[in-house]
Short mmCIF file of C-alpha atoms and ligand atoms in Angstrom, two decimals:
data_model
loop_
_atom_site.label_atom_id
_atom_site.label_comp_id
_atom_site.label_asym_id
_atom_site.label_seq_id
_atom_site.Cartn_x
_atom_site.Cartn_y
_atom_site.Cartn_z
CA MET A 1 0.00 0.00 0.00
CA THR A 2 1.45 3.35 -1.05
CA THR A 3 0.45 6.76 0.31
CA VAL A 4 0.12 9.23 -2.55
CA LEU A 5 -0.69 12.92 -2.71
CA PHE A 6 -2.19 13.69 -6.13
CA ALA A 7 -1.64 17.39 -6.92
CA THR A 8 -3.75 18.85 -9.70
CA SER A 9 -5.32 22.14 -10.78
CA GLU A 10 -8.69 20.58 -11.75
CA VAL A 11 -10.82 17.57 -10.77
CA HIS A 12 -14.13 16.35 -12.15
CA PRO A 13 -16.84 16.79 -10.80
CA LEU A 14 -15.56 19.75 -8.76
CA VAL A 15 -14.06 21.86 -11.54
CA LYS A 16 -13.17 20.99 -15.13
CA THR A 17 -11.75 22.61 -18.24
CA GLY A 18 -10.59 19.43 -20.00
CA GLY A 19 -9.27 15.90 -19.78
CA LEU A 20 -6.95 16.60 -16.84
CA ALA A 21 -10.05 16.92 -14.67
CA ASP A 22 -11.41 13.58 -15.90
CA ILE A 23 -8.13 11.86 -15.05
CA SER A 24 -7.80 13.54 -11.65
CA GLY A 25 -11.33 12.46 -10.81
CA SER A 26 -10.86 8.84 -11.95
CA LEU A 27 -7.31 7.69 -11.26
CA PRO A 28 -7.28 8.42 -7.49
CA PRO A 29 -10.48 6.41 -6.83
CA ALA A 30 -9.19 3.59 -9.07
CA LEU A 31 -5.95 3.48 -7.06
CA ARG A 32 -7.86 3.51 -3.78
CA ALA A 33 -9.88 0.56 -5.04
CA LEU A 34 -6.55 -1.26 -5.37
CA GLY A 35 -5.79 -0.49 -1.72
CA HIS A 36 -3.57 2.60 -2.02
CA ASP A 37 -4.10 5.65 0.17
CA VAL A 38 -4.40 8.38 -2.47
CA ARG A 39 -5.50 11.89 -1.56
CA LEU A 40 -6.08 14.93 -3.74
CA ILE A 41 -4.89 18.49 -3.29
CA LEU A 42 -6.13 21.42 -5.36
CA PRO A 43 -6.83 25.16 -5.08
CA ALA A 44 -10.06 26.13 -3.30
CA TYR A 45 -11.82 27.77 -6.25
CA PRO A 46 -15.42 28.85 -5.48
CA GLN A 47 -16.99 26.07 -7.60
CA VAL A 48 -14.92 23.53 -5.66
CA LEU A 49 -16.00 24.95 -2.30
CA ALA A 50 -19.60 24.73 -3.48
CA ARG A 51 -19.39 21.08 -4.59
CA CYS A 52 -16.93 19.37 -2.27
CA GLU A 53 -18.61 17.17 0.33
CA ARG A 54 -18.10 17.09 4.11
CA LEU A 55 -15.96 20.24 4.09
CA MET A 56 -14.19 21.29 7.26
CA THR A 57 -11.23 23.44 8.18
CA LEU A 58 -8.10 21.44 8.73
CA VAL A 59 -5.53 24.20 9.24
CA LYS A 60 -6.72 27.69 10.14
CA LEU A 61 -3.62 29.50 9.09
CA ILE A 62 -0.50 28.32 7.44
CA PRO A 63 2.47 30.60 6.85
CA LEU A 64 3.58 30.32 3.23
CA GLN A 65 6.12 32.42 1.40
CA GLY A 66 4.46 34.70 -1.16
CA ALA A 67 0.97 34.40 0.31
CA PRO A 68 -0.86 37.75 0.02
CA THR A 69 -3.24 36.76 2.81
CA PRO A 70 -3.24 33.94 5.32
CA VAL A 71 -3.83 30.57 3.73
CA ARG A 72 -6.36 28.14 5.12
CA ILE A 73 -6.46 24.44 4.40
CA LEU A 74 -9.82 22.72 4.11
CA GLU A 75 -10.51 19.03 3.94
CA GLY A 76 -13.41 17.34 2.17
CA ILE A 77 -14.37 14.32 0.11
CA LEU A 78 -14.60 14.00 -3.66
CA PRO A 79 -18.33 13.45 -4.38
CA ASP A 80 -19.38 9.80 -4.87
CA THR A 81 -15.96 8.50 -3.81
CA ASP A 82 -13.94 7.96 -0.64
CA VAL A 83 -11.08 10.17 -1.83
CA PRO A 84 -10.00 12.83 0.72
CA VAL A 85 -9.46 16.26 -0.84
CA TYR A 86 -7.26 19.02 0.59
CA LEU A 87 -8.11 22.52 -0.59
CA VAL A 88 -5.65 25.42 -0.51
CA ASP A 89 -7.80 28.40 0.35
CA CYS A 90 -6.27 31.73 -0.59
CA PRO A 91 -9.20 33.94 -1.70
CA THR A 92 -7.01 36.66 -3.27
CA TYR A 93 -5.73 34.11 -5.76
CA PHE A 94 -8.47 31.57 -6.15
CA ASP A 95 -11.81 33.18 -5.31
CA ARG A 96 -12.66 35.05 -8.49
CA MET A 97 -15.27 35.15 -11.24
CA GLY A 98 -14.31 33.72 -14.62
CA GLY A 99 -12.32 30.62 -15.44
CA ILE A 100 -9.75 28.96 -13.25
CA TYR A 101 -6.86 29.97 -15.51
CA GLY A 102 -8.23 33.22 -16.93
CA ASP A 103 -11.24 34.93 -18.47
CA ALA A 104 -12.34 36.02 -21.95
CA THR A 105 -9.52 38.59 -22.09
CA GLY A 106 -6.80 35.99 -21.51
CA ASP A 107 -4.88 34.20 -18.77
CA TRP A 108 -4.84 35.68 -15.25
CA PRO A 109 -1.68 37.79 -15.05
CA ASP A 110 -0.90 36.44 -11.60
CA ASN A 111 -0.97 32.75 -12.65
CA PRO A 112 2.72 32.36 -11.70
CA GLN A 113 1.98 33.65 -8.20
CA ARG A 114 -1.18 31.54 -7.90
CA PHE A 115 0.42 28.24 -8.86
CA THR A 116 3.65 28.93 -6.98
CA LEU A 117 1.60 29.40 -3.85
CA PHE A 118 -0.30 26.20 -4.57
CA SER A 119 2.99 24.33 -5.10
CA ARG A 120 4.38 25.72 -1.84
CA ALA A 121 1.31 24.46 -0.03
CA VAL A 122 1.91 20.98 -1.48
CA VAL A 123 5.53 21.05 -0.34
CA ALA A 124 4.43 22.24 3.11
CA LEU A 125 2.02 19.29 3.39
CA THR A 126 4.83 16.83 2.70
CA LYS A 127 6.77 18.33 5.59
CA GLY A 128 3.79 18.05 7.90
CA TRP A 129 0.88 20.40 8.36
CA PRO A 130 -0.23 21.10 11.89
CA GLY A 131 -3.20 18.86 12.56
CA LEU A 132 -2.35 16.31 9.87
CA VAL A 133 -0.29 13.26 10.76
CA TRP A 134 -0.58 11.77 7.28
CA LYS A 135 2.44 12.03 5.00
CA PRO A 136 2.73 10.87 1.40
CA GLU A 137 5.46 8.55 0.17
CA VAL A 138 4.82 9.79 -3.36
CA VAL A 139 3.63 13.13 -4.72
CA HIS A 140 2.03 12.76 -8.14
CA CYS A 141 2.08 16.11 -9.99
CA ASN A 142 0.24 17.02 -13.17
CA ASP A 143 1.07 19.61 -15.83
CA TRP A 144 2.87 22.94 -15.47
CA GLN A 145 0.67 24.25 -12.65
CA THR A 146 2.38 21.77 -10.32
CA GLY A 147 5.80 21.79 -12.02
CA LEU A 148 7.47 23.66 -9.18
CA VAL A 149 6.64 20.91 -6.68
CA PRO A 150 9.37 18.46 -7.81
CA ALA A 151 11.80 21.37 -8.17
CA LEU A 152 11.19 22.69 -4.65
CA LEU A 153 11.13 19.20 -3.14
CA SER A 154 14.48 18.40 -4.78
CA LEU A 155 16.03 20.83 -2.30
CA GLU A 156 14.71 18.95 0.74
CA GLU A 157 16.81 16.37 2.51
CA TYR A 158 13.87 14.20 3.50
CA ARG A 159 11.22 14.16 0.87
CA PRO A 160 8.68 11.93 -0.85
CA LYS A 161 9.35 10.61 -4.35
CA THR A 162 7.90 12.68 -7.16
CA ILE A 163 6.05 11.66 -10.31
CA PHE A 164 5.29 14.27 -12.96
CA THR A 165 2.65 13.53 -15.59
CA ILE A 166 2.64 15.47 -18.84
CA HIS A 167 -0.92 15.84 -20.05
CA ASN A 168 -0.05 18.42 -22.67
CA LEU A 169 3.48 19.62 -23.42
CA SER A 170 2.28 22.66 -25.34
CA TYR A 171 1.17 24.36 -22.11
CA GLN A 172 4.43 25.08 -20.31
CA GLY A 173 3.91 27.98 -17.94
CA VAL A 174 6.73 30.19 -19.23
CA PHE A 175 7.26 33.60 -17.60
CA SER A 176 9.97 36.24 -17.35
CA TRP A 177 13.20 36.16 -15.38
CA GLY A 178 11.74 39.09 -13.41
CA THR A 179 8.89 36.82 -12.34
CA PHE A 180 11.38 34.23 -11.12
CA VAL A 181 13.01 36.90 -8.94
CA GLU A 182 9.69 38.27 -7.75
CA LEU A 183 8.48 34.79 -6.73
CA GLY A 184 11.50 34.43 -4.47
CA LEU A 185 12.37 31.01 -5.85
CA PRO A 186 15.71 29.58 -4.74
CA MET A 187 18.55 30.78 -6.99
CA GLY A 188 19.92 27.25 -7.16
CA LEU A 189 16.94 26.30 -9.36
CA TRP A 190 17.92 28.82 -12.06
CA SER A 191 20.08 26.90 -14.52
CA LEU A 192 19.99 25.31 -17.92
CA GLU A 193 19.37 21.97 -16.21
CA GLY A 194 16.76 23.58 -13.96
CA LEU A 195 13.95 26.09 -14.43
CA GLU A 196 15.65 28.33 -16.97
CA PHE A 197 14.39 28.08 -20.56
CA TYR A 198 16.00 30.45 -23.03
CA GLY A 199 16.43 33.13 -20.37
CA ARG A 200 12.89 32.69 -19.03
CA LEU A 201 11.25 30.78 -16.19
CA SER A 202 9.59 27.50 -17.20
CA PHE A 203 7.26 25.87 -14.69
CA ILE A 204 6.99 22.64 -16.67
CA LYS A 205 10.77 22.23 -16.58
CA GLY A 206 10.47 21.95 -12.82
CA GLY A 207 8.60 18.71 -13.38
CA LEU A 208 10.59 17.48 -16.36
CA ALA A 209 14.01 18.11 -14.82
CA TYR A 210 13.48 17.24 -11.17
CA ALA A 211 10.78 14.57 -10.88
CA ASP A 212 11.92 11.05 -10.00
CA ARG A 213 9.72 9.63 -12.73
CA LEU A 214 8.01 11.21 -15.73
CA THR A 215 4.90 9.88 -17.34
CA THR A 216 2.69 10.93 -20.17
CA VAL A 217 -0.73 9.74 -21.11
CA SER A 218 -0.10 7.39 -24.04
CA PRO A 219 2.82 5.31 -25.35
CA THR A 220 2.81 7.06 -28.73
CA TYR A 221 2.90 10.55 -27.17
CA ALA A 222 5.78 9.37 -24.97
CA ARG A 223 7.73 8.73 -28.19
CA GLU A 224 6.50 11.84 -29.98
CA ILE A 225 7.64 14.30 -27.29
CA ARG A 226 11.22 13.12 -27.79
CA THR A 227 11.13 14.68 -31.30
CA PRO A 228 11.37 18.38 -32.26
CA THR A 229 7.85 18.43 -33.79
CA PHE A 230 6.13 17.57 -30.50
CA GLY A 231 8.84 18.57 -28.02
CA TYR A 232 8.70 22.39 -28.36
CA GLY A 233 12.38 22.75 -27.52
CA LEU A 234 12.10 20.38 -24.53
CA GLU A 235 12.85 17.23 -26.54
CA GLY A 236 16.53 17.26 -25.55
CA LEU A 237 15.73 17.34 -21.84
CA ILE A 238 13.04 14.68 -22.27
CA GLU A 239 15.39 12.48 -24.30
CA SER A 240 18.01 12.78 -21.57
CA ARG A 241 15.43 11.44 -19.11
CA ALA A 242 13.95 8.84 -21.47
CA GLU A 243 14.80 5.96 -19.13
CA ARG A 244 12.56 7.52 -16.52
CA LEU A 245 9.72 8.36 -18.90
CA PHE A 246 6.71 6.06 -19.23
CA GLY A 247 3.68 6.31 -21.50
CA ILE A 248 0.63 5.09 -19.60
CA LEU A 249 -2.66 5.26 -21.44
CA ASN A 250 -5.49 7.07 -19.66
CA GLY A 251 -8.59 5.12 -18.91
CA ALA A 252 -12.18 6.10 -19.49
CA ASN A 253 -14.39 6.29 -16.44
CA TYR A 254 -17.20 3.90 -17.39
CA ASP A 255 -19.09 4.82 -14.22
CA HIS A 256 -19.75 8.16 -15.88
CA TRP A 257 -19.53 7.16 -19.53
CA ASP A 258 -21.62 4.08 -20.28
CA PRO A 259 -24.68 4.25 -22.56
CA GLN A 260 -26.38 1.52 -20.52
CA ASN A 261 -26.82 3.77 -17.49
CA ASP A 262 -25.68 7.28 -18.39
CA PRO A 263 -28.05 9.56 -16.42
CA TYR A 264 -27.73 12.32 -19.03
CA LEU A 265 -29.27 10.19 -21.79
CA PRO A 266 -32.98 10.11 -22.59
CA TYR A 267 -32.58 6.53 -23.91
CA HIS A 268 -30.20 3.85 -22.71
CA TYR A 269 -28.70 1.23 -24.99
CA SER A 270 -26.07 -1.46 -25.32
CA ALA A 271 -24.49 -3.42 -28.18
CA ALA A 272 -27.13 -6.12 -27.66
CA ASP A 273 -30.06 -3.69 -27.46
CA PHE A 274 -29.16 -0.89 -29.80
CA SER A 275 -32.53 0.74 -30.46
CA GLY A 276 -31.89 3.51 -27.90
CA LYS A 277 -29.08 4.81 -30.07
CA SER A 278 -31.39 5.95 -32.89
CA ALA A 279 -33.81 7.44 -30.34
CA ASN A 280 -30.89 9.49 -28.96
CA LYS A 281 -29.98 10.50 -32.51
CA ALA A 282 -33.46 11.92 -33.02
CA ALA A 283 -33.29 13.67 -29.64
CA LEU A 284 -29.95 15.20 -30.61
CA GLN A 285 -31.25 16.38 -33.97
CA ARG A 286 -34.26 17.93 -32.24
CA HIS A 287 -32.04 19.56 -29.62
CA PHE A 288 -30.05 21.29 -32.34
CA GLY A 289 -33.05 22.08 -34.56
CA LEU A 290 -31.79 19.86 -37.38
CA PRO A 291 -34.20 17.84 -39.56
CA VAL A 292 -34.92 14.59 -37.69
CA ARG A 293 -33.68 11.99 -40.16
CA SER A 294 -32.47 8.53 -39.33
CA ASP A 295 -31.17 7.97 -42.87
CA VAL A 296 -28.55 10.76 -42.81
CA VAL A 297 -25.18 10.20 -41.18
CA LEU A 298 -24.67 12.51 -38.19
CA PHE A 299 -21.18 13.59 -37.12
CA GLY A 300 -20.36 14.97 -33.67
CA PHE A 301 -17.55 17.17 -32.37
CA VAL A 302 -17.02 18.02 -28.69
CA GLY A 303 -13.94 19.79 -27.48
CA ARG A 304 -11.77 22.82 -27.35
CA MET A 305 -11.97 24.79 -30.60
CA VAL A 306 -8.24 25.16 -31.04
CA GLU A 307 -5.63 24.15 -33.60
CA GLN A 308 -4.51 21.22 -31.42
CA LYS A 309 -7.86 19.59 -32.06
CA GLY A 310 -7.69 20.24 -35.82
CA PHE A 311 -10.86 22.29 -35.54
CA ASP A 312 -9.58 24.65 -38.24
CA LEU A 313 -9.40 21.65 -40.58
CA VAL A 314 -13.01 20.79 -39.86
CA LEU A 315 -14.06 24.37 -40.54
CA SER A 316 -12.22 24.58 -43.82
CA CYS A 317 -13.68 21.25 -45.00
CA LEU A 318 -17.27 21.93 -43.94
CA PRO A 319 -18.56 24.00 -46.90
CA GLU A 320 -17.55 21.21 -49.27
CA TRP A 321 -18.93 18.51 -46.99
CA THR A 322 -22.38 20.07 -47.07
CA GLN A 323 -22.68 18.87 -50.68
CA HIS A 324 -22.97 15.36 -49.27
CA GLN A 325 -25.83 13.79 -47.35
CA LEU A 326 -24.64 14.51 -43.82
CA GLN A 327 -25.26 16.50 -40.68
CA ILE A 328 -22.79 17.71 -38.08
CA VAL A 329 -23.27 18.98 -34.53
CA VAL A 330 -20.54 20.86 -32.73
CA LEU A 331 -20.12 21.68 -29.04
CA GLY A 332 -17.10 23.57 -27.82
CA SER A 333 -15.37 26.79 -27.09
CA GLY A 334 -11.93 28.21 -27.55
CA ASP A 335 -10.38 30.45 -30.17
CA PRO A 336 -12.93 33.24 -30.87
CA VAL A 337 -12.13 33.06 -34.61
CA PHE A 338 -13.14 29.38 -34.65
CA GLU A 339 -16.18 29.99 -32.45
CA GLN A 340 -17.46 32.66 -34.84
CA GLY A 341 -16.39 30.73 -37.95
CA SER A 342 -18.45 27.73 -36.89
CA GLN A 343 -21.46 29.88 -36.07
CA VAL A 344 -21.31 31.49 -39.50
CA LEU A 345 -21.35 28.05 -41.13
CA ALA A 346 -24.31 27.00 -38.99
CA THR A 347 -26.23 30.03 -40.24
CA ARG A 348 -25.25 29.29 -43.84
CA PHE A 349 -26.18 25.59 -43.73
CA PRO A 350 -28.99 25.37 -41.13
CA ALA A 351 -30.22 21.95 -42.24
CA GLN A 352 -26.80 20.37 -41.90
CA VAL A 353 -24.55 22.24 -39.49
CA ALA A 354 -25.48 23.10 -35.90
CA VAL A 355 -23.19 24.67 -33.33
CA ARG A 356 -23.36 25.33 -29.61
CA VAL A 357 -20.55 27.49 -28.29
CA GLY A 358 -20.02 26.90 -24.58
CA TYR A 359 -19.47 24.16 -22.06
CA ASP A 360 -22.30 21.69 -21.48
CA GLU A 361 -21.67 18.36 -19.78
CA ALA A 362 -25.14 16.95 -20.52
CA LEU A 363 -24.98 17.86 -24.19
CA ALA A 364 -21.50 16.31 -24.50
CA HIS A 365 -23.03 13.00 -23.37
CA LEU A 366 -25.99 13.33 -25.75
CA ILE A 367 -23.65 13.99 -28.68
CA GLU A 368 -21.61 10.89 -27.86
CA ALA A 369 -24.82 8.88 -27.76
CA GLY A 370 -26.70 10.43 -30.67
CA ALA A 371 -24.02 10.87 -33.33
CA ASP A 372 -23.03 8.12 -35.75
CA ALA A 373 -19.40 9.19 -36.02
CA PHE A 374 -17.15 11.41 -33.91
CA LEU A 375 -14.65 13.85 -35.44
CA MET A 376 -11.28 14.21 -33.72
CA PRO A 377 -8.72 15.20 -36.37
CA SER A 378 -6.20 16.44 -33.77
CA ARG A 379 -2.77 17.73 -34.83
CA PHE A 380 -1.47 16.23 -31.61
CA GLU A 381 -3.33 14.43 -28.84
CA PRO A 382 -1.46 13.29 -25.74
CA CYS A 383 -4.24 10.79 -25.03
CA GLY A 384 -7.70 12.11 -25.79
CA LEU A 385 -10.77 10.93 -23.95
CA ASN A 386 -13.58 11.64 -26.34
CA GLN A 387 -12.48 8.91 -28.74
CA LEU A 388 -12.62 6.46 -25.82
CA TYR A 389 -16.12 7.62 -24.93
CA SER A 390 -17.09 7.41 -28.62
CA LEU A 391 -15.93 3.80 -28.83
CA ARG A 392 -18.04 2.85 -25.82
CA TYR A 393 -21.06 4.71 -27.26
CA GLY A 394 -20.77 3.00 -30.66
CA THR A 395 -20.02 6.33 -32.32
CA LEU A 396 -17.18 5.53 -34.71
CA PRO A 397 -14.23 7.90 -34.18
CA VAL A 398 -12.60 9.64 -37.13
CA VAL A 399 -9.11 10.51 -35.91
CA ARG A 400 -5.63 11.49 -37.00
CA ARG A 401 -2.85 8.99 -36.32
CA THR A 402 -1.18 10.74 -33.39
CA GLY A 403 -0.66 10.23 -29.64
CA GLY A 404 -3.40 8.38 -27.82
CA LEU A 405 -5.63 8.42 -30.90
CA ALA A 406 -3.12 6.19 -32.70
CA ASP A 407 -3.02 3.89 -29.66
CA THR A 408 -6.76 3.43 -29.27
CA VAL A 409 -8.56 3.59 -32.63
CA VAL A 410 -8.09 0.85 -35.24
CA ASP A 411 -8.56 1.96 -38.85
CA ALA A 412 -11.25 0.42 -41.05
CA THR A 413 -8.86 -1.21 -43.53
CA PRO A 414 -10.17 -4.38 -45.22
CA GLU A 415 -7.68 -6.46 -43.16
CA ASN A 416 -8.71 -4.92 -39.85
CA ILE A 417 -12.38 -5.32 -40.70
CA ALA A 418 -11.85 -8.97 -41.65
CA ALA A 419 -9.88 -9.57 -38.45
CA GLY A 420 -12.64 -8.06 -36.30
CA ARG A 421 -10.42 -5.23 -35.08
CA ALA A 422 -11.58 -2.11 -36.91
CA THR A 423 -13.18 0.46 -34.63
CA GLY A 424 -12.95 3.75 -36.54
CA PHE A 425 -11.22 5.76 -39.25
CA VAL A 426 -7.60 6.85 -38.97
CA PHE A 427 -5.69 9.17 -41.33
CA ASN A 428 -2.14 10.48 -41.40
CA ALA A 429 -1.71 13.99 -42.76
CA ALA A 430 -3.22 17.01 -41.00
CA THR A 431 -4.51 18.37 -44.29
CA GLN A 432 -7.86 19.17 -45.79
CA ALA A 433 -7.20 16.70 -48.62
CA SER A 434 -6.51 13.88 -46.21
CA LEU A 435 -9.57 14.61 -44.07
CA ASN A 436 -11.73 14.88 -47.20
CA LYS A 437 -10.54 11.49 -48.38
CA THR A 438 -11.38 10.01 -45.01
CA LEU A 439 -14.84 11.53 -45.17
CA VAL A 440 -15.43 9.72 -48.44
CA ARG A 441 -14.40 6.43 -46.77
CA VAL A 442 -16.80 7.08 -43.90
CA LEU A 443 -19.73 7.93 -46.19
CA ASN A 444 -19.03 4.97 -48.39
CA LEU A 445 -19.10 2.53 -45.50
CA TYR A 446 -22.09 4.13 -43.78
CA TYR A 447 -24.31 4.24 -46.88
CA ASN A 448 -23.07 1.22 -48.85
CA ASN A 449 -22.05 -1.23 -46.17
CA PRO A 450 -24.35 -0.98 -43.17
CA THR A 451 -23.52 -4.53 -42.10
CA ILE A 452 -19.85 -3.74 -41.75
CA TRP A 453 -20.66 -0.43 -40.05
CA LYS A 454 -22.75 -2.33 -37.49
CA ARG A 455 -19.97 -4.88 -36.95
CA MET A 456 -17.50 -2.07 -36.34
CA ILE A 457 -19.86 -0.62 -33.76
CA GLU A 458 -19.82 -3.98 -32.00
CA PHE A 459 -15.99 -4.11 -32.00
CA ALA A 460 -15.83 -0.53 -30.77
CA MET A 461 -18.30 -1.05 -27.93
CA ALA A 462 -16.48 -4.19 -26.81
CA ALA A 463 -13.08 -2.47 -26.60
CA ASP A 464 -12.04 -2.04 -22.98
CA TYR A 465 -10.22 1.15 -22.03
CA GLY A 466 -11.26 1.22 -18.38
CA TRP A 467 -8.95 2.37 -15.56
CA ASP A 468 -8.08 -0.94 -14.03
CA LYS A 469 -4.99 -1.74 -16.09
CA SER A 470 -3.63 1.83 -16.07
CA ALA A 471 -4.16 2.24 -12.33
CA ARG A 472 -2.14 -0.94 -11.72
CA THR A 473 0.63 0.40 -13.95
CA TYR A 474 0.75 3.65 -11.93
CA ALA A 475 0.82 1.66 -8.69
CA ASP A 476 3.81 -0.33 -10.00
CA LEU A 477 5.51 2.90 -11.02
CA TYR A 478 5.09 4.37 -7.52
CA GLN A 479 6.70 1.22 -6.08
CA HIS A 480 9.48 1.44 -8.62
CA ALA A 481 10.12 5.11 -7.79
CA MET A 482 10.30 4.32 -4.08
CA VAL A 483 13.06 1.79 -4.46
CA GLY A 484 15.33 3.90 -6.61
P1 ADP B 501 -8.40 18.00 -23.71
O1 ADP B 501 -8.10 17.70 -22.30
O2 ADP B 501 -7.18 18.17 -24.58
O3 ADP B 501 -9.34 19.14 -23.89
P2 ADP B 501 -9.65 15.33 -23.78
O4 ADP B 501 -10.27 14.59 -24.91
O5 ADP B 501 -8.63 14.64 -22.99
O6 ADP B 501 -9.13 16.72 -24.37
O7 ADP B 501 -10.76 15.73 -22.72
C1 ADP B 501 -11.75 16.68 -22.94
C2 ADP B 501 -12.85 16.48 -21.92
O8 ADP B 501 -13.57 17.70 -21.79
C3 ADP B 501 -13.84 15.43 -22.31
O9 ADP B 501 -14.41 14.86 -21.14
C4 ADP B 501 -14.90 16.25 -23.07
O10 ADP B 501 -16.15 15.63 -23.10
C5 ADP B 501 -14.91 17.51 -22.27
N1 ADP B 501 -15.29 18.72 -23.01
C6 ADP B 501 -14.50 19.47 -23.80
N2 ADP B 501 -15.19 20.54 -24.27
C7 ADP B 501 -16.43 20.44 -23.76
C8 ADP B 501 -17.62 21.25 -23.87
N3 ADP B 501 -17.63 22.35 -24.61
N4 ADP B 501 -18.71 20.87 -23.17
C9 ADP B 501 -18.68 19.75 -22.42
N5 ADP B 501 -17.61 18.95 -22.29
C10 ADP B 501 -16.50 19.29 -22.93
C1 GLC B 502 -4.64 16.94 -22.08
C2 GLC B 502 -4.53 16.37 -23.49
C3 GLC B 502 -5.46 15.22 -23.75
C4 GLC B 502 -5.47 14.24 -22.58
C5 GLC B 502 -5.78 14.99 -21.29
C6 GLC B 502 -5.79 14.08 -20.06
O1 GLC B 502 -5.56 17.95 -21.95
O2 GLC B 502 -4.71 17.39 -24.46
O3 GLC B 502 -5.07 14.55 -24.92
O4 GLC B 502 -6.45 13.25 -22.79
O5 GLC B 502 -4.81 15.96 -21.06
O6 GLC B 502 -4.57 13.41 -19.89
#
């Protein structure tokens, strides 16, 4: 049994901007089910204070360097689990309207201060908070917001082992040298091998350079980030630590994502009893004001409208696609140019294209259930969760061969179909031409080969990407880190 503190900036169902929250809300309970004592720590944002269960004050006042006001530590329980949650309550930094990283005008300018304070609170816990006898053997950090934790802990004589998981290398938390000075970080951390990155301060380097073990969220992405295309200048450092880097595929949380008992769905279904799927399709078409037609293939997209997700490719292909018999529903937010671009297309092609800009958990579930195929033409995708949900919902994913998409979706080649393996459509080049070609393959199979389409749905729904295997791999890694 290992004691683990899981440090993260977001956790579903308390607060979520993307897949990191899904993982933070699923891996700790999965590890606890295996007998490990895993606890979460995150900032006390208002939405978290509102949703966390059994909240109480654990430490009234904790002195932390750089804290603008006294910091309080609260303790609660992650809803529907037995996972203890520690909340770092510093209202000046965390109690504000808008998103957790910024608002419509951009990132919060004091993000370096906010996440340095959070990291200092994590380090303080490992040294012993008043009122808490528990100490972790391992601190599991996630993304740049927690990158300073391994760096700061590296300076301690007695310290837990550190794991740093890269969920997305393109978000690095890079700030000025002046910020480094202002934060009062130890000078010993400022070096080429440390936090310095081309004369600036890099939070993610704190994790990459100092953690005892590095992980990322799929085997393919673990290889990709060692190359210049995906490494963003950090490939050299990552390569130098390759022996300590592991690609562990994320799991899908089938407690929340299973069409047989998903509470967000009007109709439940399974591979054996599939009729609910077409009822959900009609509900989805009605929801978006599209003509209710069972004979037209319906594509879904849910996600951040950013270049990473290849959303620009979708937008540039759409006018041509509308010449075919198809419909597409889009839910997401992100780059304002893409948000507006998609809305313009929805106005131009009202019988085929429908768009909802925003964040809507219930609608994301209905799209997974109601669509026939799911578009995810990402330029890079460390793991990706929506393709996993799509597989389970019998909504064939259309993906680019990168990162976790390459590791989880099997292309509909004649050989893969014959072998009973094909679960979706995979293409190589991030180009309009390549995506267009793939669309033709999808339409061809959907309209001309319904028997094969149905068989692929069965393969897809039977694929198992649950947490059990990945959680065991993390548990082994913790053990491994503790012995050396
Ligand atoms: P990323 O973390 O890169 O955004 P993932 O595929 O790992 O991508 O995870 C995205 C998660 O966020 C999924 O659970 C997805 O359903 C959810 N999501 C993304 N955008 C929205 C949205 N606009 N409304 C509801 N859920 C969303
Ligand atoms: C990131 C990645 C995504 C991954 C998620 C959870 O946001 O972009 O691919 O699934 O983290 O690890």
